[in-house]
Coordinates of C-alpha atoms in Angstrom, one line a residue:
M1 CA 0.0 0.0 0.0
T2 CA 1.1 3.6 -0.5
T3 CA 0.3 7.1 0.7
L4 CA 3.1 8.5 -1.3
R5 CA 3.4 9.8 -4.9
Y6 CA 6.7 10.5 -6.5
G7 CA 8.3 10.4 -3.0
R8 CA 5.9 13.1 -1.6
A9 CA 3.4 12.3 1.1
L10 CA -0.3 12.4 0.1
L11 CA -1.4 11.3 3.6
P12 CA -5.1 10.5 2.7
A13 CA -7.4 9.6 5.6
L14 CA -6.7 6.1 6.7
A15 CA -9.3 3.7 8.1
A16 CA -10.0 3.9 11.8
L17 CA -7.8 1.6 14.0
L18 CA -9.5 -1.7 14.8
L19 CA -9.8 -2.9 18.3
L20 CA -7.7 -6.0 18.7
L21 CA -10.4 -8.5 19.7
P22 CA -11.2 -11.0 20.9
Q23 CA -8.4 -11.3 23.5
T24 CA -9.7 -14.4 25.2
A25 CA -9.3 -17.9 23.6
A26 CA -10.8 -21.2 24.6
A27 CA -8.7 -23.5 26.7
R28 CA -8.3 -25.9 23.8
D29 CA -7.1 -23.1 21.5
A30 CA -4.5 -22.0 24.1
R31 CA -3.3 -25.5 24.6
D32 CA -2.9 -26.1 20.9
A33 CA -1.2 -22.8 20.4
R34 CA 1.4 -23.8 23.0
E35 CA 1.9 -27.1 21.2
V36 CA 2.6 -25.3 18.0
R37 CA 5.1 -22.9 19.6
E38 CA 6.9 -25.8 21.4
A39 CA 7.2 -27.8 18.2
A40 CA 8.5 -24.6 16.5
P41 CA 8.7 -26.0 12.9
V42 CA 11.4 -24.1 11.0
A43 CA 9.7 -24.5 7.6
A44 CA 6.7 -22.3 6.9
T45 CA 3.6 -24.5 6.5
P46 CA 1.2 -25.3 5.0
D47 CA 3.0 -24.6 1.8
R48 CA 2.5 -25.1 -2.0
P49 CA -1.2 -24.1 -1.7
S50 CA -3.4 -24.5 -4.7
Y51 CA -6.7 -22.6 -4.7
D52 CA -9.6 -23.7 -7.0
V53 CA -12.6 -21.2 -6.8
A54 CA -15.9 -20.9 -8.6
L55 CA -18.1 -17.8 -7.8
R56 CA -21.2 -16.4 -9.3
S57 CA -22.1 -12.7 -9.0
D58 CA -25.5 -10.9 -8.8
A59 CA -26.5 -8.3 -11.3
D60 CA -24.1 -5.6 -10.3
G61 CA -21.2 -7.5 -8.7
S62 CA -22.1 -6.7 -5.1
H63 CA -22.6 -10.3 -4.1
W64 CA -20.6 -13.4 -5.0
T65 CA -21.4 -16.9 -3.9
G66 CA -19.8 -20.3 -4.7
R67 CA -17.3 -22.9 -3.6
Q68 CA -13.6 -22.8 -2.8
T69 CA -11.2 -25.7 -2.5
V70 CA -7.6 -25.4 -1.3
S71 CA -5.0 -28.1 -1.3
F72 CA -1.7 -27.8 0.6
R73 CA 1.4 -29.7 1.8
N74 CA 2.8 -30.0 5.3
A75 CA 6.3 -28.6 5.1
A76 CA 7.0 -29.0 8.8
R77 CA 8.6 -32.1 10.3
T78 CA 5.9 -32.3 12.9
P79 CA 2.4 -33.6 11.9
L80 CA -0.1 -30.9 10.9
R81 CA -3.3 -31.3 12.8
S82 CA -5.2 -28.2 11.7
I83 CA -5.0 -25.2 9.4
D84 CA -6.0 -21.5 9.8
V85 CA -7.9 -19.7 7.0
R86 CA -7.8 -15.9 7.1
L87 CA -10.9 -14.0 6.1
W88 CA -9.2 -10.6 5.7
G89 CA -12.3 -9.1 4.1
N90 CA -13.8 -9.0 7.6
G91 CA -11.0 -6.9 9.0
T92 CA -12.8 -3.6 9.1
D93 CA -16.3 -4.9 9.9
G94 CA -15.3 -7.8 12.3
C95 CA -18.1 -10.1 13.2
G96 CA -20.8 -7.7 12.0
A97 CA -24.1 -7.1 13.8
P98 CA -27.6 -8.6 13.8
G99 CA -29.0 -8.1 10.4
A100 CA -25.6 -7.0 9.1
P101 CA -23.3 -10.1 8.9
S102 CA -19.6 -10.1 8.1
P103 CA -18.8 -9.4 4.5
V104 CA -17.0 -12.7 4.0
R105 CA -18.8 -15.9 5.2
V106 CA -17.7 -19.5 5.0
S107 CA -20.0 -22.5 5.5
K108 CA -20.3 -26.2 4.6
V109 CA -16.7 -27.1 5.3
A110 CA -15.5 -30.4 4.0
G111 CA -12.2 -32.1 4.7
G112 CA -12.0 -30.9 8.3
T113 CA -14.0 -29.6 11.3
P114 CA -14.3 -25.8 11.6
R115 CA -14.0 -24.1 15.0
P116 CA -15.7 -20.8 15.8
L117 CA -14.2 -17.7 14.1
T118 CA -11.6 -15.7 16.1
V119 CA -9.6 -12.5 15.7
G120 CA -12.6 -10.4 14.9
C121 CA -14.0 -13.0 12.6
T122 CA -10.9 -12.9 10.4
A123 CA -9.5 -16.4 11.4
L124 CA -11.1 -19.8 10.9
R125 CA -9.4 -22.8 12.3
I126 CA -10.2 -26.1 10.7
D127 CA -9.1 -29.4 12.4
L128 CA -8.0 -32.0 10.0
P129 CA -9.5 -35.5 10.2
E130 CA -6.1 -37.0 11.0
P131 CA -2.6 -35.6 11.4
L132 CA -1.0 -34.8 8.1
P133 CA 2.6 -36.1 8.0
Y134 CA 5.6 -34.2 6.7
G135 CA 5.5 -33.9 2.9
A136 CA 1.9 -35.1 2.5
R137 CA -0.9 -33.1 0.9
A138 CA -4.5 -32.6 2.0
R139 CA -7.4 -30.4 1.0
V140 CA -10.4 -28.7 2.4
S141 CA -13.3 -27.0 0.7
F142 CA -16.1 -24.7 1.8
D143 CA -18.9 -22.5 0.5
V144 CA -18.1 -18.8 0.2
A145 CA -20.5 -15.9 0.3
I146 CA -19.0 -12.4 -0.3
T147 CA -20.9 -9.1 0.1
V148 CA -18.9 -6.1 -1.1
P149 CA -19.1 -3.4 1.7
D150 CA -20.7 -0.1 1.0
R151 CA -17.6 2.0 1.3
V152 CA -14.9 3.3 -1.0
H153 CA -12.1 0.9 -0.2
R154 CA -9.8 -1.8 -1.6
F155 CA -12.7 -4.1 -0.6
G156 CA -15.6 -1.9 -1.3
R157 CA -17.6 0.1 -3.8
D158 CA -17.1 3.2 -6.0
G159 CA -20.4 4.1 -7.7
A160 CA -21.1 1.2 -10.2
H161 CA -17.7 -0.3 -9.6
R162 CA -16.8 -3.1 -7.1
Y163 CA -13.3 -3.8 -5.7
L164 CA -12.6 -7.2 -4.3
G165 CA -9.2 -6.9 -2.7
N166 CA -8.6 -9.2 0.3
A167 CA -12.0 -10.8 -0.3
L168 CA -10.9 -14.3 -1.0
P169 CA -10.1 -16.6 2.0
L170 CA -6.4 -17.5 2.2
L171 CA -4.3 -20.0 4.2
S172 CA -2.4 -18.6 7.1
V173 CA 1.2 -19.5 7.9
R174 CA 2.8 -21.4 10.8
D175 CA 6.6 -21.3 11.2
A176 CA 9.2 -21.0 13.9
Q177 CA 7.3 -18.1 15.5
G178 CA 4.1 -20.2 15.7
R179 CA 0.7 -19.4 14.2
H180 CA 0.5 -16.1 12.4
L181 CA -2.9 -14.8 13.5
D182 CA -2.2 -11.1 13.6
P183 CA -5.1 -8.6 13.5
D184 CA -6.0 -6.1 10.8
V185 CA -5.1 -2.9 12.5
G186 CA -7.0 -0.6 10.1
F187 CA -4.0 0.8 8.2
G188 CA -1.0 -0.6 6.4
E189 CA -1.1 -4.4 5.9
S190 CA -1.1 -7.4 8.3
F191 CA -0.9 -10.1 5.7
H192 CA 1.5 -13.0 5.6
T193 CA 0.9 -15.7 3.0
L194 CA 3.0 -18.2 1.0
A195 CA 3.1 -18.2 -2.8
G196 CA 0.7 -20.6 -4.4
D197 CA -1.4 -21.3 -7.5
F198 CA -5.0 -20.0 -8.2
R199 CA -7.7 -21.0 -10.7
V200 CA -10.6 -18.7 -10.2
V201 CA -13.8 -18.9 -12.3
L202 CA -16.1 -15.9 -12.1
D203 CA -19.6 -16.1 -13.6
H204 CA -20.9 -12.6 -14.0
P205 CA -23.2 -10.4 -16.1
S206 CA -21.6 -9.6 -19.5
A207 CA -22.1 -5.9 -18.8
L208 CA -19.5 -6.1 -16.1
V209 CA -15.8 -5.8 -17.0
V210 CA -13.8 -8.0 -14.6
P211 CA -10.0 -7.4 -14.2
A212 CA -8.3 -10.0 -12.1
T213 CA -5.0 -11.4 -10.9
G214 CA -3.5 -13.8 -13.4
T215 CA -4.1 -14.5 -17.1
T216 CA -7.8 -14.4 -17.9
T217 CA -9.8 -16.1 -20.6
R218 CA -13.5 -15.4 -21.2
R219 CA -16.4 -17.4 -22.7
P220 CA -20.1 -16.9 -23.0
G221 CA -22.1 -18.3 -20.1
A222 CA -25.9 -18.3 -19.6
Q223 CA -27.9 -15.7 -21.5
G224 CA -26.4 -12.3 -20.8
R225 CA -23.6 -13.7 -18.7
T226 CA -19.8 -14.3 -19.1
V227 CA -17.6 -16.8 -17.5
S228 CA -14.1 -15.4 -16.8
T229 CA -11.4 -17.9 -15.8
S230 CA -8.2 -16.5 -14.3
V231 CA -5.1 -18.6 -13.7
A232 CA -2.2 -17.4 -11.6
R233 CA 0.9 -19.3 -10.5
G234 CA 3.3 -18.4 -7.8
V235 CA 1.2 -15.6 -6.2
R236 CA 0.3 -14.8 -2.6
D237 CA -3.2 -13.4 -3.1
F238 CA -6.0 -13.0 -5.7
A239 CA -8.0 -9.8 -6.3
W240 CA -10.5 -8.7 -8.8
A241 CA -12.9 -5.9 -9.6
A242 CA -16.2 -5.6 -11.5
G243 CA -17.9 -2.7 -13.2
P244 CA -18.4 -0.7 -16.4
F245 CA -14.7 0.0 -16.8
R246 CA -13.1 1.5 -19.9
T247 CA -10.1 -0.6 -21.1
K248 CA -6.9 -0.4 -23.1
S249 CA -4.0 -2.9 -23.3
V250 CA -0.4 -2.3 -24.3
T251 CA 2.7 -4.5 -24.2
S252 CA 6.0 -3.2 -22.8
P253 CA 9.2 -3.4 -24.8
G254 CA 10.2 -6.2 -22.4
G255 CA 7.1 -8.2 -23.3
V256 CA 4.8 -7.6 -20.3
R257 CA 1.2 -7.0 -21.2
L258 CA -0.4 -4.1 -19.3
N259 CA -4.2 -4.0 -19.1
A260 CA -5.6 -0.6 -18.0
Y261 CA -9.1 -0.4 -16.6
W262 CA -10.6 3.0 -15.5
T263 CA -13.9 4.6 -14.5
A264 CA -15.5 7.1 -16.8
A265 CA -14.6 9.9 -14.3
T266 CA -10.9 9.1 -14.2
P267 CA -8.9 11.9 -15.9
A268 CA -7.7 10.8 -19.4
E269 CA -4.4 12.5 -18.9
G270 CA -3.9 10.6 -15.6
V271 CA -4.7 7.3 -17.3
A272 CA -2.2 8.0 -20.1
L273 CA 0.5 9.0 -17.6
D274 CA -0.1 6.0 -15.4
L275 CA 0.1 3.6 -18.4
K276 CA 3.3 5.3 -19.6
N277 CA 5.0 5.0 -16.1
A278 CA 3.7 1.4 -15.7
V279 CA 5.3 0.4 -19.0
G280 CA 8.6 2.0 -18.1
S281 CA 8.8 0.8 -14.5
V282 CA 7.8 -2.8 -15.1
D283 CA 10.7 -3.2 -17.5
A284 CA 13.1 -1.1 -15.4
F285 CA 12.4 -3.2 -12.3
G286 CA 12.6 -6.4 -14.4
K287 CA 16.1 -5.4 -15.4
R288 CA 17.2 -4.3 -11.9
F289 CA 15.6 -7.0 -9.8
G290 CA 14.7 -9.9 -12.0
R291 CA 12.1 -10.3 -14.8
Y292 CA 8.5 -9.8 -14.0
P293 CA 7.2 -13.4 -13.9
Y294 CA 3.4 -13.1 -14.3
G295 CA 3.1 -12.2 -18.0
E296 CA 0.5 -9.5 -17.6
L297 CA -0.4 -6.8 -15.1
D298 CA -3.8 -5.1 -14.6
L299 CA -4.0 -1.4 -13.6
V300 CA -7.4 -0.5 -12.1
M301 CA -7.9 3.2 -11.9
S302 CA -10.4 5.6 -10.4
D303 CA -10.4 9.3 -9.3
N304 CA -12.3 8.4 -6.2
L305 CA -10.1 6.0 -4.3
D306 CA -8.5 8.7 -2.1
D307 CA -10.0 7.2 1.1
F308 CA -7.3 4.5 1.1
G309 CA -4.9 5.7 -1.6
N310 CA -3.5 2.9 -3.7
M311 CA -3.1 -0.9 -3.2
E312 CA -1.0 -3.7 -4.6
F313 CA -2.0 -7.2 -5.3
P314 CA -0.2 -9.8 -7.3
G315 CA -0.7 -9.0 -11.0
L316 CA -3.2 -6.2 -10.2
V317 CA -3.0 -2.8 -8.6
L318 CA -5.7 -0.4 -7.5
L319 CA -4.8 3.3 -8.3
W320 CA -6.2 6.6 -7.2
T321 CA -5.5 8.4 -10.4
E322 CA -5.6 12.2 -10.8
P323 CA -4.6 14.4 -13.8
E324 CA -0.9 14.1 -12.6
G325 CA -1.2 10.3 -12.3
S326 CA -0.9 8.1 -9.3
A327 CA 1.6 6.1 -7.2
V328 CA 1.6 3.5 -10.0
V329 CA 5.4 3.0 -9.9
H330 CA 5.4 2.4 -6.1
E331 CA 2.6 -0.1 -6.5
I332 CA 4.4 -1.9 -9.4
A333 CA 7.5 -2.1 -7.2
H334 CA 5.4 -4.1 -4.8
Q335 CA 5.2 -6.8 -7.4
W336 CA 8.8 -7.6 -6.4
F337 CA 8.7 -6.5 -2.7
Y338 CA 5.8 -8.4 -1.1
G339 CA 4.9 -10.3 -4.3
I340 CA 8.0 -12.0 -5.5
V341 CA 10.0 -11.5 -2.3
G342 CA 7.5 -12.1 0.4
N343 CA 7.6 -10.9 4.0
D344 CA 5.5 -10.9 7.1
Q345 CA 3.8 -7.6 6.5
F346 CA 2.6 -7.3 10.1
A347 CA 6.0 -8.1 11.7
S348 CA 8.2 -6.3 9.2
P349 CA 6.3 -3.7 7.1
W350 CA 9.6 -2.0 6.1
L351 CA 10.6 -5.0 4.0
D352 CA 8.0 -4.2 1.4
E353 CA 7.1 -0.5 1.9
S354 CA 10.6 0.9 2.3
F355 CA 11.9 -1.2 -0.6
A356 CA 9.0 -0.2 -2.9
Q357 CA 9.5 3.5 -2.1
Y358 CA 13.3 3.1 -2.7
A359 CA 12.6 1.5 -6.1
N360 CA 10.0 4.3 -6.8
Q361 CA 12.6 7.0 -6.2
L362 CA 15.2 5.2 -8.3
Y363 CA 12.9 5.1 -11.2
Y364 CA 12.1 8.8 -11.0
G365 CA 15.8 9.7 -10.5
E366 CA 15.1 11.6 -7.3
D367 CA 17.9 13.4 -5.6
T368 CA 18.3 11.4 -2.3
A369 CA 21.9 12.5 -1.5
T370 CA 20.8 14.1 1.8
C371 CA 17.4 12.5 2.4
W372 CA 18.5 10.8 5.7
E373 CA 19.7 14.1 7.1
D374 CA 16.7 15.9 5.8
Q375 CA 14.4 13.6 7.9
G376 CA 15.7 15.3 11.0
A377 CA 15.3 13.7 14.4
W378 CA 13.5 10.3 14.9
P379 CA 9.9 10.8 15.9
S380 CA 10.5 9.1 19.2
D381 CA 13.2 7.2 21.2
T382 CA 11.4 3.9 20.5
A383 CA 11.1 4.4 16.7
A384 CA 13.0 2.0 14.5
L385 CA 12.7 0.8 10.9
T386 CA 12.1 -2.7 12.0
R387 CA 9.1 -2.1 14.2
S388 CA 5.9 -4.1 13.6
M389 CA 2.4 -3.0 12.8
G390 CA 1.5 -3.8 16.4
Y391 CA 3.9 -1.1 17.5
Y392 CA 2.3 1.5 15.2
A393 CA -1.2 0.4 16.2
D394 CA -0.4 1.0 19.8
G395 CA -0.9 4.8 19.7
R396 CA 2.0 5.5 17.3
R397 CA 0.2 5.6 14.0
S398 CA 1.6 9.1 13.2
E399 CA 5.1 7.5 12.9
F400 CA 4.1 4.9 10.3
V401 CA 4.5 6.9 7.0
R402 CA 7.4 9.0 8.4
V403 CA 9.4 6.0 9.4
V404 CA 8.5 3.1 7.2
Y405 CA 8.2 5.0 3.9
M406 CA 10.5 8.0 4.3
R407 CA 13.3 6.9 6.6
G408 CA 13.2 3.4 5.2
A409 CA 13.8 4.5 1.6
C410 CA 16.5 6.9 2.7
A411 CA 18.2 4.1 4.6
L412 CA 18.4 2.1 1.5
H413 CA 19.8 5.0 -0.5
D414 CA 22.4 5.5 2.3
L415 CA 23.3 1.8 2.0
E416 CA 23.7 2.3 -1.7
R417 CA 26.2 5.1 -1.0
V418 CA 28.1 2.8 1.3
L419 CA 28.2 -0.2 -1.0
G420 CA 28.5 1.8 -4.3
G421 CA 25.8 1.8 -7.0
P422 CA 27.0 -1.3 -8.9
A423 CA 27.5 -3.3 -5.8
M424 CA 24.1 -2.3 -4.4
A425 CA 22.5 -3.3 -7.7
R426 CA 24.2 -6.7 -7.7
M427 CA 23.3 -7.3 -4.0
M428 CA 19.6 -6.4 -4.6
R429 CA 19.3 -8.6 -7.6
G430 CA 20.9 -11.5 -5.7
Y431 CA 18.7 -10.9 -2.7
V432 CA 15.6 -11.1 -4.9
R433 CA 16.9 -14.2 -6.7
D434 CA 17.7 -16.0 -3.4
H435 CA 14.2 -15.3 -2.0
W436 CA 12.2 -15.7 -5.3
L437 CA 8.6 -16.6 -4.4
G438 CA 9.8 -17.2 -0.8
V439 CA 9.8 -15.2 2.4
A440 CA 12.6 -12.9 3.5
T441 CA 13.4 -11.4 6.9
T442 CA 15.4 -8.4 8.0
A443 CA 18.2 -10.8 9.0
D444 CA 18.2 -12.2 5.4
F445 CA 18.6 -8.7 4.0
K446 CA 21.4 -7.8 6.5
R447 CA 23.3 -10.9 5.6
A448 CA 23.0 -10.1 1.8
A449 CA 24.2 -6.6 2.3
Q450 CA 27.1 -7.6 4.6
A451 CA 28.2 -10.2 2.0
A452 CA 28.5 -7.4 -0.6
T453 CA 31.2 -5.4 1.3
A454 CA 34.3 -6.0 3.4
R455 CA 33.2 -3.0 5.6
D456 CA 31.6 -3.8 8.9
L457 CA 27.9 -2.7 8.5
G458 CA 27.2 -3.0 12.2
P459 CA 27.5 0.8 12.8
F460 CA 25.2 1.4 9.7
W461 CA 22.5 -0.9 11.1
T462 CA 22.7 0.9 14.5
E463 CA 22.6 4.4 13.1
H464 CA 19.6 3.5 10.9
R465 CA 17.9 1.5 13.6
I466 CA 17.7 -1.7 11.5
R467 CA 17.6 -4.3 14.3

């Protein structure tokens, strides 16, 4: 996500901070959580997920219903007894209210036994019928009902247009830190998912144009309807939109197909500028960090997304586009930093936001020679680049953009001055290669940087509060 454009702060209003609830778990949940922590599997699991989804929409794309199946492998040496499914679309609304249920609902679970929803109705634990051994695969399936919330949001509505970001249930991760069941704090991202494959079939009225993650083919459905089938491999999430979008497609010199979708009210000059910068940046980043692997990229643009700014998903970005364009380059940089090189976005938001903003500034050739000094004093004694979203949610939201976006990008430019431009470029390309479609940590990045120089980087990490 971004609140920056061309390195300058837009600072649109962010969503209100969610209360972190519920805080009390059942005794069985607590016992099982302890067992997971004690086992402490080093490998992230369940991995190699494969999602097969079929959904049908109503007349205007506000409601989608159908069935989802996910298969997965146990990568941990200890048997896997349950999985956690995250319903991130409920992050803002939680468990809803009488007469107003949660936007994302799951029912008729097969392949396991569901427990009650937790973490504000964003986490569903499913007990497997028998322990899954190391290396074995299993699958669960369930009905899904999605109601697009009535708000301008990455999961919301904009006039006749519907945006379904974070709407599809996803597998959560377990690793050496235990179960990752962090809350949606209402700004930034809390997501942590492993790369997998998606096949999503969307049955919708033919009047609706439906951009989506992956490569999409379309065929006639029932009278007046179209069936769009999107296939994506090696991605961490799946998003789509629906509405009377205008469209245009171009192919970059490097061979990446860019599909632009925009609302009638989106300024034409902004659309043209976004498309130009998208073509330039996807090829530039491909040369710098490694070739964009997904073949095509959808740009979904509106002049009315200022409530949340812009948002990245694998193979699709949502853009608040004005006459001077949008933060399209920053969002495309996220295809590498969060998409290709994954990270725990709750624990280490700097690993995607700082890196995307660094890439954004490189693309525009911004003068960053003194940007670290220009930031002045740290906003607090406790501030650090490596703080989690939990830290910012605990009354320090004002530090988030200033530290994660601004100081984080400046720290990377400072590191480039320490290593030298060519060495920094080689190091970054190697860092991306070594964590391609995997998950990186701050320790991984520090090791990669230290390996690129004979100089002790300890003082650099201390000065820049990279811990």
